[in-house]
mmCIF file of C-alpha atoms and ligand atoms in Angstrom:
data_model
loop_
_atom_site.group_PDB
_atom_site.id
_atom_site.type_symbol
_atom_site.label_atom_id
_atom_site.label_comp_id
_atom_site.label_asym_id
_atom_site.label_seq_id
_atom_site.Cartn_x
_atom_site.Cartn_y
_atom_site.Cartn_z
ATOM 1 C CA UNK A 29 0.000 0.000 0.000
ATOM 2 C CA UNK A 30 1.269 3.186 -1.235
ATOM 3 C CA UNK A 31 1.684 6.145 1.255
ATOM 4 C CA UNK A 32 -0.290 9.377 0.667
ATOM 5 C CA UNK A 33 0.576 12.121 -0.183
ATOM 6 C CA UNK A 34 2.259 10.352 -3.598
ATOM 7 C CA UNK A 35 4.012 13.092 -4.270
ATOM 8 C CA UNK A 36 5.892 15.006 -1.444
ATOM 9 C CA UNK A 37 7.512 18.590 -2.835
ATOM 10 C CA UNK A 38 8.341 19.346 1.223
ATOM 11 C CA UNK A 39 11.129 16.720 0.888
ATOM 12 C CA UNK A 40 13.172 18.669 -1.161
ATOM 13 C CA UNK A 41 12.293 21.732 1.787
ATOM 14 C CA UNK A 42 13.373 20.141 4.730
ATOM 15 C CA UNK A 43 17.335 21.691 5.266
ATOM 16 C CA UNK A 44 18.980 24.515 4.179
ATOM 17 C CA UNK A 45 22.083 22.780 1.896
ATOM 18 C CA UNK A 46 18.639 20.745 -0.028
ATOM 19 C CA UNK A 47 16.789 24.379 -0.629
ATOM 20 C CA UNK A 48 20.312 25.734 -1.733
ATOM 21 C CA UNK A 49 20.986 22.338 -3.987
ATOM 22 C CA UNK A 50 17.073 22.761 -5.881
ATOM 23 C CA UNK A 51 16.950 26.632 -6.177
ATOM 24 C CA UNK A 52 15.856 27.160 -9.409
ATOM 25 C CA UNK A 53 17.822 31.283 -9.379
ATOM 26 C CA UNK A 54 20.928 32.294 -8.010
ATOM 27 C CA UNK A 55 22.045 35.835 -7.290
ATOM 28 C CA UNK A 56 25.433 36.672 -8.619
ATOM 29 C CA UNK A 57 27.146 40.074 -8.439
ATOM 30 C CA UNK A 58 27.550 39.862 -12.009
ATOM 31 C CA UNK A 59 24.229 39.818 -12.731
ATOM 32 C CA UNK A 60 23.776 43.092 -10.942
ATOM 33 C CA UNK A 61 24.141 46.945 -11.913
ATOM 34 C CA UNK A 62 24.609 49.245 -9.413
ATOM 35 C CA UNK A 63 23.052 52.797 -10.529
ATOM 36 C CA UNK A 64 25.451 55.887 -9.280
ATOM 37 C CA UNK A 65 25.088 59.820 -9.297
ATOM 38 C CA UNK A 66 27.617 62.083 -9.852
ATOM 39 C CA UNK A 67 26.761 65.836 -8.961
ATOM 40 C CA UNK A 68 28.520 68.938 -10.498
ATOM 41 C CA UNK A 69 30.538 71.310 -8.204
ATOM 42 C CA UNK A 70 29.680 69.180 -5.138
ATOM 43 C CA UNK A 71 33.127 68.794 -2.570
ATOM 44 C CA UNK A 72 32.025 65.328 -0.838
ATOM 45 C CA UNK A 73 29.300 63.090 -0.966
ATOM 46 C CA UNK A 74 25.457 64.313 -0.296
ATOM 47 C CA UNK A 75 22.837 61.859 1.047
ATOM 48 C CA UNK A 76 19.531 61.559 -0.357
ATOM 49 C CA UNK A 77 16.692 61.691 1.846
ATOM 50 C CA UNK A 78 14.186 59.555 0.291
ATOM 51 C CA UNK A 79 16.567 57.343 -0.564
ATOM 52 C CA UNK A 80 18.102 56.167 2.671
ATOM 53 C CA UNK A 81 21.970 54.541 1.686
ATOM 54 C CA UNK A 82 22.623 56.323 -1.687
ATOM 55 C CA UNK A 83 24.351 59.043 -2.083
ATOM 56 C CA UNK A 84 24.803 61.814 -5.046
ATOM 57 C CA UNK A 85 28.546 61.797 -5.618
ATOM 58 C CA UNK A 86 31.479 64.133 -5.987
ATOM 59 C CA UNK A 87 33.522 63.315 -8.574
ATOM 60 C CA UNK A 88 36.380 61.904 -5.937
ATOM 61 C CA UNK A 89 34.010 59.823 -4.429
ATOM 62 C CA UNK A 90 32.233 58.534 -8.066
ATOM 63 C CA UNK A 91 35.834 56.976 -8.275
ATOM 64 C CA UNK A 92 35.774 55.068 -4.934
ATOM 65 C CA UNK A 93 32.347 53.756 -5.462
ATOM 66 C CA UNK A 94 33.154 52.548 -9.313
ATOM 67 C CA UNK A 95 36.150 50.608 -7.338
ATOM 68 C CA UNK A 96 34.168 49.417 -5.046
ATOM 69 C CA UNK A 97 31.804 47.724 -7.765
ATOM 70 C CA UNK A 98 34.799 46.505 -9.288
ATOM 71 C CA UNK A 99 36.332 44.967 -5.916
ATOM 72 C CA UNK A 100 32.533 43.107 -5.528
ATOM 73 C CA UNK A 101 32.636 41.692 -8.551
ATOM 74 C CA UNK A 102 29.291 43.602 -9.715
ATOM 75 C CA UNK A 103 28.153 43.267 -13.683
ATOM 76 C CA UNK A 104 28.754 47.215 -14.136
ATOM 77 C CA UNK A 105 27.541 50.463 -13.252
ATOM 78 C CA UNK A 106 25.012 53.026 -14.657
ATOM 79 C CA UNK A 107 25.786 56.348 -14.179
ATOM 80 C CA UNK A 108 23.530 59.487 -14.304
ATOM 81 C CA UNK A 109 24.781 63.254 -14.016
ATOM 82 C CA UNK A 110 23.249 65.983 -11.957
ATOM 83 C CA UNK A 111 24.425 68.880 -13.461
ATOM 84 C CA UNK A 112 24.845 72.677 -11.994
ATOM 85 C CA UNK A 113 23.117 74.345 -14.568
ATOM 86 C CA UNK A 114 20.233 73.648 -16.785
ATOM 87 C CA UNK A 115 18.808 74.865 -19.610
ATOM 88 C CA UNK A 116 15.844 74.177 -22.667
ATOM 89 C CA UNK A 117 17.962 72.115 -25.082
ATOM 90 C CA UNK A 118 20.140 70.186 -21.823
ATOM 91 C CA UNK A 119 23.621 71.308 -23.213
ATOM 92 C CA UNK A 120 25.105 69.933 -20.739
ATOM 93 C CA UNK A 121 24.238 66.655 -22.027
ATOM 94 C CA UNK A 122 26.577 67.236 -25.058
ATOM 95 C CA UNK A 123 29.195 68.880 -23.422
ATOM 96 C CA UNK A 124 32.683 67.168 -23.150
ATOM 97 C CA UNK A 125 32.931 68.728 -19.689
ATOM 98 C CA UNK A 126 29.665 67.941 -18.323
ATOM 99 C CA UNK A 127 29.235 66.204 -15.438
ATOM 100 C CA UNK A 128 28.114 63.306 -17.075
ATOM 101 C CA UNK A 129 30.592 62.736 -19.441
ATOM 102 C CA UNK A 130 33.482 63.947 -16.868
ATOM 103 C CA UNK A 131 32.275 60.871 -14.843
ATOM 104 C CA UNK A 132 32.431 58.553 -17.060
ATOM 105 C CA UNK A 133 35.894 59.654 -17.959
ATOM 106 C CA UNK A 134 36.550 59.651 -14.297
ATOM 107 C CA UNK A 135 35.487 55.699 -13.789
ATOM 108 C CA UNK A 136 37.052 54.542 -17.355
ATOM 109 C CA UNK A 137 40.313 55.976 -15.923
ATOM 110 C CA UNK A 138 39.692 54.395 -12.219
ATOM 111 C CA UNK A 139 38.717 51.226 -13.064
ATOM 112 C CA UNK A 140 40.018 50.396 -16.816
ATOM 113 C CA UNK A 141 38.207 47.642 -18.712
ATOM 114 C CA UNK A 142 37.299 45.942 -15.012
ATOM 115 C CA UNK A 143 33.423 46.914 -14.889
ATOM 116 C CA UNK A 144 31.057 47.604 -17.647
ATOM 117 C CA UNK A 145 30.553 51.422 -17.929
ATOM 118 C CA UNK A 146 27.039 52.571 -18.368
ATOM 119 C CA UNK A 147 25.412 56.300 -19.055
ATOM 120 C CA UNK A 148 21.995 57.134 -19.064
ATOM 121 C CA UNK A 149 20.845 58.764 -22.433
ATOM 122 C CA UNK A 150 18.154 61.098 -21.825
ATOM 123 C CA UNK A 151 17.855 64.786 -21.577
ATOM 124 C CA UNK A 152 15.887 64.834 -17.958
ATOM 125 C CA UNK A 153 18.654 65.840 -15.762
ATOM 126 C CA UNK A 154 19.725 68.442 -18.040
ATOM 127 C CA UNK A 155 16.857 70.511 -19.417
ATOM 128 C CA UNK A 156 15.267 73.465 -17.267
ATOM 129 C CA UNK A 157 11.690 72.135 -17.649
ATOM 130 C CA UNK A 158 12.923 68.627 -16.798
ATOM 131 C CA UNK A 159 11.363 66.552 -19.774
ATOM 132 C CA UNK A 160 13.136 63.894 -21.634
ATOM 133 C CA UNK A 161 13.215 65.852 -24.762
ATOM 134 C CA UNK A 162 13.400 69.449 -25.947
ATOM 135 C CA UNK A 163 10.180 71.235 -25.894
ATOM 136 C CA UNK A 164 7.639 73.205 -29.096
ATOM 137 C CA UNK A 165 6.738 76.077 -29.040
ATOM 138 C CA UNK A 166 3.736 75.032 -27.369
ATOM 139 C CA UNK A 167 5.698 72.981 -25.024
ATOM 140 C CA UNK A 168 5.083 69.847 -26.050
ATOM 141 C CA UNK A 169 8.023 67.046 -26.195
ATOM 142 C CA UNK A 170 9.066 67.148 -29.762
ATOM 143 C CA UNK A 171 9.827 63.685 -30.435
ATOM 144 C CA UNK A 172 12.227 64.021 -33.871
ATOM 145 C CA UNK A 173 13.682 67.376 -32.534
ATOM 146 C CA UNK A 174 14.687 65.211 -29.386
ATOM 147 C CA UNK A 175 16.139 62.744 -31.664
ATOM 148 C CA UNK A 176 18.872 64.964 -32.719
ATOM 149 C CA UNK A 177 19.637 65.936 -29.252
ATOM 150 C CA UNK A 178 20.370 61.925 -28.460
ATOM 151 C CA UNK A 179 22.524 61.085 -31.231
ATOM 152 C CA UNK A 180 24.615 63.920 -30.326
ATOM 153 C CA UNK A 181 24.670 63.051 -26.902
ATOM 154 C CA UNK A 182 25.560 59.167 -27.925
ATOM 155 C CA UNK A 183 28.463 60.122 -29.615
ATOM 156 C CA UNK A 184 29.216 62.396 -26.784
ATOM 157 C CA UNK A 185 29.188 59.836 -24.128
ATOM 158 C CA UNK A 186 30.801 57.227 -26.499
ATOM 159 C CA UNK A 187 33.954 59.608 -26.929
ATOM 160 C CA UNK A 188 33.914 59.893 -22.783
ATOM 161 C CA UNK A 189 34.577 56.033 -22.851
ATOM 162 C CA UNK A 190 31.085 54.441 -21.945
ATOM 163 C CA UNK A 191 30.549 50.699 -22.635
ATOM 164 C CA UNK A 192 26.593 50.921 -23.103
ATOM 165 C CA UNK A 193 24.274 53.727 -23.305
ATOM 166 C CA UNK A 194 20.670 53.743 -21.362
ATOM 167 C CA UNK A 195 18.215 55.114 -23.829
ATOM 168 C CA UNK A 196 15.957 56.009 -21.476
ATOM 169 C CA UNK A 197 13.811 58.623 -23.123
ATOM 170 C CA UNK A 198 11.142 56.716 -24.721
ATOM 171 C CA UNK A 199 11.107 58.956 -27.996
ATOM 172 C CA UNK A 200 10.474 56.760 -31.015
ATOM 173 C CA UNK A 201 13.611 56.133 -33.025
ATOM 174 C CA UNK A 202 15.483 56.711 -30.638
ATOM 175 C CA UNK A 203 17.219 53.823 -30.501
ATOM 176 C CA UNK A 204 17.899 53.714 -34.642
ATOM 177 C CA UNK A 205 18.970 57.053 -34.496
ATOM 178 C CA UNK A 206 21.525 56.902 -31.301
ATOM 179 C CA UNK A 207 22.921 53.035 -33.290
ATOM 180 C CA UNK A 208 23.481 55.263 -36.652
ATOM 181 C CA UNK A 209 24.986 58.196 -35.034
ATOM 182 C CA UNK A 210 27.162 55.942 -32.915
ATOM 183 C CA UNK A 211 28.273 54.123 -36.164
ATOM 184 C CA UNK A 212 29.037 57.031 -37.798
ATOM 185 C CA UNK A 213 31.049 58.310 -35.364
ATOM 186 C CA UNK A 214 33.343 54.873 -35.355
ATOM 187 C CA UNK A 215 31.893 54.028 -32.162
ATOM 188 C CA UNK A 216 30.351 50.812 -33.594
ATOM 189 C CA UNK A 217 31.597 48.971 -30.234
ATOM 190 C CA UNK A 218 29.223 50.729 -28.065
ATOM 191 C CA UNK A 219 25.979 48.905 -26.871
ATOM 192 C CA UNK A 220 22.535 50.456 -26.248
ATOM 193 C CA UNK A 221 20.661 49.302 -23.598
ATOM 194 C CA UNK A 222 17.099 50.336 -24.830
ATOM 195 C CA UNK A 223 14.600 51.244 -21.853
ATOM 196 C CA UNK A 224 12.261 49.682 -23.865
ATOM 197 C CA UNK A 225 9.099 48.889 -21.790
ATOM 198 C CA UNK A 226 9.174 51.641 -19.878
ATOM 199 C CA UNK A 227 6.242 53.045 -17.949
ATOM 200 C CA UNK A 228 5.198 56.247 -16.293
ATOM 201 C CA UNK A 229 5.552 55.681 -13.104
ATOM 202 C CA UNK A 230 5.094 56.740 -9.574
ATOM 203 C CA UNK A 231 7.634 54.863 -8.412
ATOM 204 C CA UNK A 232 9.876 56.903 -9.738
ATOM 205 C CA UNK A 233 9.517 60.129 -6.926
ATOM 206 C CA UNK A 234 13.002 59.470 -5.200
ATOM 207 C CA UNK A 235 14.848 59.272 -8.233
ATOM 208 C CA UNK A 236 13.533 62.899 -8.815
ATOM 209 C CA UNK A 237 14.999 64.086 -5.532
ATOM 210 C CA UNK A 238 18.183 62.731 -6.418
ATOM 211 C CA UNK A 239 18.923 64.351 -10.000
ATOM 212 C CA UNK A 240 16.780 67.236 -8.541
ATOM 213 C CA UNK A 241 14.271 67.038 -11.227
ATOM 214 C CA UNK A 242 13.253 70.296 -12.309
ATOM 215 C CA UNK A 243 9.794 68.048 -13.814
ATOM 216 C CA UNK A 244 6.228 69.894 -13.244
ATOM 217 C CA UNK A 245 3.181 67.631 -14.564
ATOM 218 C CA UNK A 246 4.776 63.984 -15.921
ATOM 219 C CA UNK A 247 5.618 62.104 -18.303
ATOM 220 C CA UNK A 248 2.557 60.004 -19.748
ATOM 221 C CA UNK A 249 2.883 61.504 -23.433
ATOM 222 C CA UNK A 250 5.886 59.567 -23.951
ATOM 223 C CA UNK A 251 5.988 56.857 -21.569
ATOM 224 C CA UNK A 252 3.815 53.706 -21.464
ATOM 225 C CA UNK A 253 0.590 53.660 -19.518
ATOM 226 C CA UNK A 254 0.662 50.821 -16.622
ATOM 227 C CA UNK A 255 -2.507 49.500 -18.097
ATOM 228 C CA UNK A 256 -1.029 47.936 -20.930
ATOM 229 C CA UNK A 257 1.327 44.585 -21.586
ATOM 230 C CA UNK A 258 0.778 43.817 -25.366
ATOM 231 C CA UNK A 259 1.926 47.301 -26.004
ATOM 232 C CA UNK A 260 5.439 46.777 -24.490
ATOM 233 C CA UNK A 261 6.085 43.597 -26.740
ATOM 234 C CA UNK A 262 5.295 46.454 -29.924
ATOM 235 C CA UNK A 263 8.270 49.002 -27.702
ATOM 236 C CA UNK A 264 10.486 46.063 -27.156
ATOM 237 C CA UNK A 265 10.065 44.594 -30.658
ATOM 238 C CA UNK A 266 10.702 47.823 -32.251
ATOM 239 C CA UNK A 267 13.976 48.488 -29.907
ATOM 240 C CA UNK A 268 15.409 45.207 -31.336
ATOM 241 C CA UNK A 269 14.815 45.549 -34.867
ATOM 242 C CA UNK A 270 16.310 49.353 -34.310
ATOM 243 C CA UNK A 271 19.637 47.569 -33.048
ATOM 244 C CA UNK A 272 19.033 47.344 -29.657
ATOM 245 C CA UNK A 273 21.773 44.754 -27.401
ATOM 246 C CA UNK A 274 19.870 44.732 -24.343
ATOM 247 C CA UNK A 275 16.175 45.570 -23.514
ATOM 248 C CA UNK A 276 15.345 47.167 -19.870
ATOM 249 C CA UNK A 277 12.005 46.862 -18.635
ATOM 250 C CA UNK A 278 11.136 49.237 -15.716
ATOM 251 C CA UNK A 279 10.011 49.574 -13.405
ATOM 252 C CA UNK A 280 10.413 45.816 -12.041
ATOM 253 C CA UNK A 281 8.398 44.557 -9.607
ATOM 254 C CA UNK A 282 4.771 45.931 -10.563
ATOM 255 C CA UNK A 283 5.595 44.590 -14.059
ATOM 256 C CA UNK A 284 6.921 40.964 -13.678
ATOM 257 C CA UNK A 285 4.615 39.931 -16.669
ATOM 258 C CA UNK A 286 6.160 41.838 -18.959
ATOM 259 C CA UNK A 287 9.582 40.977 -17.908
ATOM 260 C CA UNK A 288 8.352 37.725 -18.522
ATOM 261 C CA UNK A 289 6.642 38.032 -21.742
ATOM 262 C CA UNK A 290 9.642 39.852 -22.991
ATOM 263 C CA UNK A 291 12.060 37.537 -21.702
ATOM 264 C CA UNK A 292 10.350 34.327 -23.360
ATOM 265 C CA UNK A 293 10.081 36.148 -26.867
ATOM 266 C CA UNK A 294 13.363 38.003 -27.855
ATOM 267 C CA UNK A 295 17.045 36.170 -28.420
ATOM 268 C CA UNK A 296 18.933 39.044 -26.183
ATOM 269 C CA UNK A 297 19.889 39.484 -23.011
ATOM 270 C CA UNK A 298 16.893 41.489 -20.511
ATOM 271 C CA UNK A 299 17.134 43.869 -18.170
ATOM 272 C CA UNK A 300 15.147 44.979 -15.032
ATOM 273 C CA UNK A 301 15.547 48.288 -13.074
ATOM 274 C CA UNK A 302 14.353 48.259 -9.659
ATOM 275 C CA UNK A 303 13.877 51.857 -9.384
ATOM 276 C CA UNK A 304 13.715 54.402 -6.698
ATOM 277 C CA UNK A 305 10.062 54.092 -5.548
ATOM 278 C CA UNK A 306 10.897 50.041 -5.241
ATOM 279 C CA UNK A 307 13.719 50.535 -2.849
ATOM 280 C CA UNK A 308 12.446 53.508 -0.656
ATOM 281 C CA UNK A 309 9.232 51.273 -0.171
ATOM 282 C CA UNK A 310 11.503 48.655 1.778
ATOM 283 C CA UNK A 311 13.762 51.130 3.063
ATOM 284 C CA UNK A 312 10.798 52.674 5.007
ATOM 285 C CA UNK A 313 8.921 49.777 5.931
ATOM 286 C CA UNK A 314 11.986 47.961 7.603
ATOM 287 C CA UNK A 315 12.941 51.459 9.168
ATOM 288 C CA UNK A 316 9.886 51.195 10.966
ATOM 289 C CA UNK A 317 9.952 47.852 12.019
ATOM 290 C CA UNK A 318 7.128 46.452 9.767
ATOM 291 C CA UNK A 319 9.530 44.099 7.341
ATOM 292 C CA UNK A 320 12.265 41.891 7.155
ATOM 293 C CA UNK A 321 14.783 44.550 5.332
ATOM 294 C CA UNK A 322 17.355 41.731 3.969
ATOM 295 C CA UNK A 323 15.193 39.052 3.493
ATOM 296 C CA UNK A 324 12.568 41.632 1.386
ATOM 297 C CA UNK A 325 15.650 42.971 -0.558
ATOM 298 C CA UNK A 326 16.771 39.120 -1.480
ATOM 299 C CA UNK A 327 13.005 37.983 -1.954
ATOM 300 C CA UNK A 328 12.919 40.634 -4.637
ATOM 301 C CA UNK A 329 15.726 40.925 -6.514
ATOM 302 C CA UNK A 330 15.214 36.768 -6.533
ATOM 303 C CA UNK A 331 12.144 37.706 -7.926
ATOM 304 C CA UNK A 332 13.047 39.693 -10.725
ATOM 305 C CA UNK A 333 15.397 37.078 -12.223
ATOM 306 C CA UNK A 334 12.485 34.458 -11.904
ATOM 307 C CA UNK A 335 10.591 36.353 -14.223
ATOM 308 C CA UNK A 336 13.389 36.090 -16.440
ATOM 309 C CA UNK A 337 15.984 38.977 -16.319
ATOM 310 C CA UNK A 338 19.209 38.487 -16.812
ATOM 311 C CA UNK A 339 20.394 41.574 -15.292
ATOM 312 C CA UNK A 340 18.978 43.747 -12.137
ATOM 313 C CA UNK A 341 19.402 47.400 -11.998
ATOM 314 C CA UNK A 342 19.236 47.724 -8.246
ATOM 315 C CA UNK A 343 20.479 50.591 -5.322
ATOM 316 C CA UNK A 344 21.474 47.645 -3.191
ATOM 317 C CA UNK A 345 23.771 46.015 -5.601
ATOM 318 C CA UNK A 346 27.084 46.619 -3.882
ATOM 319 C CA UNK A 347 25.212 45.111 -0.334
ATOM 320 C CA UNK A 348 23.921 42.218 -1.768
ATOM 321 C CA UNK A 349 26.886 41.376 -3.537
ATOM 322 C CA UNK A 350 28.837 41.654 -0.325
ATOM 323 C CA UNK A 351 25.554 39.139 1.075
ATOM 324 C CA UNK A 352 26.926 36.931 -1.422
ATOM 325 C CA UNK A 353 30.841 36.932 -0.610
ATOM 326 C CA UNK A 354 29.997 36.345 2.934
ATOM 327 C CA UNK A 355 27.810 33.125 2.289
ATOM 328 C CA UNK A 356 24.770 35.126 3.149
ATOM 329 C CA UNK A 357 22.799 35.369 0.367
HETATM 330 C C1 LIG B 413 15.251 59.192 -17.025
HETATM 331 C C2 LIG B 413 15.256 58.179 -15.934
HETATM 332 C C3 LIG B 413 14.403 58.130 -14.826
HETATM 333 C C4 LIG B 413 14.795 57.023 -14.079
HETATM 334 C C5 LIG B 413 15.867 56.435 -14.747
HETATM 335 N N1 LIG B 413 16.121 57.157 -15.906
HETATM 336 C C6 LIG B 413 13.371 59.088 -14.382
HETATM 337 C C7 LIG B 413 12.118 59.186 -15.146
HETATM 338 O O1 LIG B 413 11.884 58.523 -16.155
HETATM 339 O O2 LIG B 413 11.299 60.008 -14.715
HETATM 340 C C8 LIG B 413 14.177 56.577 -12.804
HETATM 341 C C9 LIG B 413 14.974 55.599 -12.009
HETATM 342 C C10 LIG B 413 14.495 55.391 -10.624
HETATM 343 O O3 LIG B 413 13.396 55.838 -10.229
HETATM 344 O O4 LIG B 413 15.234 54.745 -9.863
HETATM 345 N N2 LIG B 413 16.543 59.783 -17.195
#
């Protein structure tokens, strides 16, 4: 007489070492991106309140924290300027001595070839109105005037020394137009890392605070409404036949179908970005007392490469991968 239950899925439940042997996902610190920000004219590092742990950098300590990556063994860095002065076309996006580009200089000439160097290329942190793009006269966000603006700023971050550019702007073409200028400027080895699903999002209020967002109203003429899925597969379809390497969706964890549904129908690598909103949620919540704070950080980022990314965009990259060296995670 057979026992009942037949089948028994606790067995494989019971220790520790049998969870670890049958875990379907592993975190590794190469599969992680730690996102950094590097403030003009600033003399040492400046917290950010509503997101407790990161920190807008000076350009001295930009350096240390690119080394640290490289010492954790984390899959690269994404780095986003917050520059002194603004204005209605973001020059400082396309200047050589912008704070963007100057950081990316500053971390190619830290860390070499040891960590994959990645820019975000959008005009948000640079324009006086805050909006992805340049502006009509009427002040909407003129999507082929905008183009121009990124392939300049392509080439200009390629010539700093960046490994991959974020195009995070959701203009169409952008990616096809940021590949060709790229090209043409013999900078054929740099990938784009298309934010192609990307939504408008409330989740992204801290990471307004910390490239002091000069944004009024938002951004839902050019990013994706949360209501839709099928509408990202059209934004990440079009991002690949435009030449894009990697495709981001964002944010993560409110949109683990379409991470999934993107991962199980393209043939190149995917991205998530668990973006500001994500983290201060935890950050608060444990502060309080009401969560778990390392076990909710794990149990997401776990999460994130269940649903089929290959690489996580995450704040807590350089503590998790330290989790990891230590046997803890
Ligand atoms: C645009 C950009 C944004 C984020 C990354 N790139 C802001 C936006 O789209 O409004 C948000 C990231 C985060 O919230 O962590 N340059």
């Amino acid at each position: 007489m057979g026992g009942f239950p037949v089948e028994r899925p606790r067995r494989l439940r019971r220790t520790p070492a049998l969870r670890r042997l049958v875990a379907e996902t592993r975190l590794h610190p190469a599969g992680l991106v730690l996102p950094l920000f590097v403030r003009e004219d600033l003399a040492e590092a400046a917290p950010i309140a509503s997101l407790p742990g990161v920190v807008q950098h000076s350009r001295a300590s930009l350096r240390d924290a690119a080394r640290e990556a490289v010492d954790l063994g984390l899959g690269g860095v994404m780095l986003f300027g917050v520059p002194s002065r603004r204005d209605a076309v973001g020059s400082g996006a396309t200047d050589a001595d912008g704070i963007l580009n100057a950081g990316i200089s500053d971390i190619r000439d830290e860390v070499g070839d040891d960590i994959v160097v990645m820019a975000d290329l959008c005009l948000d942190e640079f324009t006086d109105h805050g909006h992805c793009g340049v502006l009509t006269a009427t002040g909407e966000v003129d999507n082929d005037a905008t183009l121009e603006r990124y392939a300049e700023m392509g080439v200009a971050l390629a010539r700093a020394g960046v490994d991959v550019v974020g195009t995070s702007g959701m203009m169409d073409g952008q990616v096809a137009v940021v590949r060709a200028a790229l090209d043409d400027a013999g900078a054929q080895h740099v990938a784009v890392l298309a934010y192609a699903a990307k939504y408008a999002s409330a989740f992204y209020g801290p990471f307004r605070e910390a490239v002091d967002s000069q944004l009024t109203g938002d951004r839902k003429s050019y990013q994706q409404d949360s209501a839709n899925r099928r509408e990202s597969m059209r934004e990440v379809r079009l991002d690949i036949e435009e030449g894009a390497d990697i495709v981001m969706v964002k944010p993560a964890s409110h949109y683990l179908d379409v991470l999934r549904q993107t991962a199980d129908s393209v043939d190149v690598p995917v991205a998530a970005y668990q973006v500001s909103g994500e983290y201060a949620m935890v950050e608060a919540a444990a502060a309080n007392g009401w969560i778990d704070r390392d076990r909710a950080v794990l149990e997401s980022i776990t999460s994130m490469h269940r649903a089929g990314a290959d690489i996580v965009l995450t704040y807590w990259a350089t503590e998790v991968a330290r989790w990891i060296a230590e046997g803890r995670a």
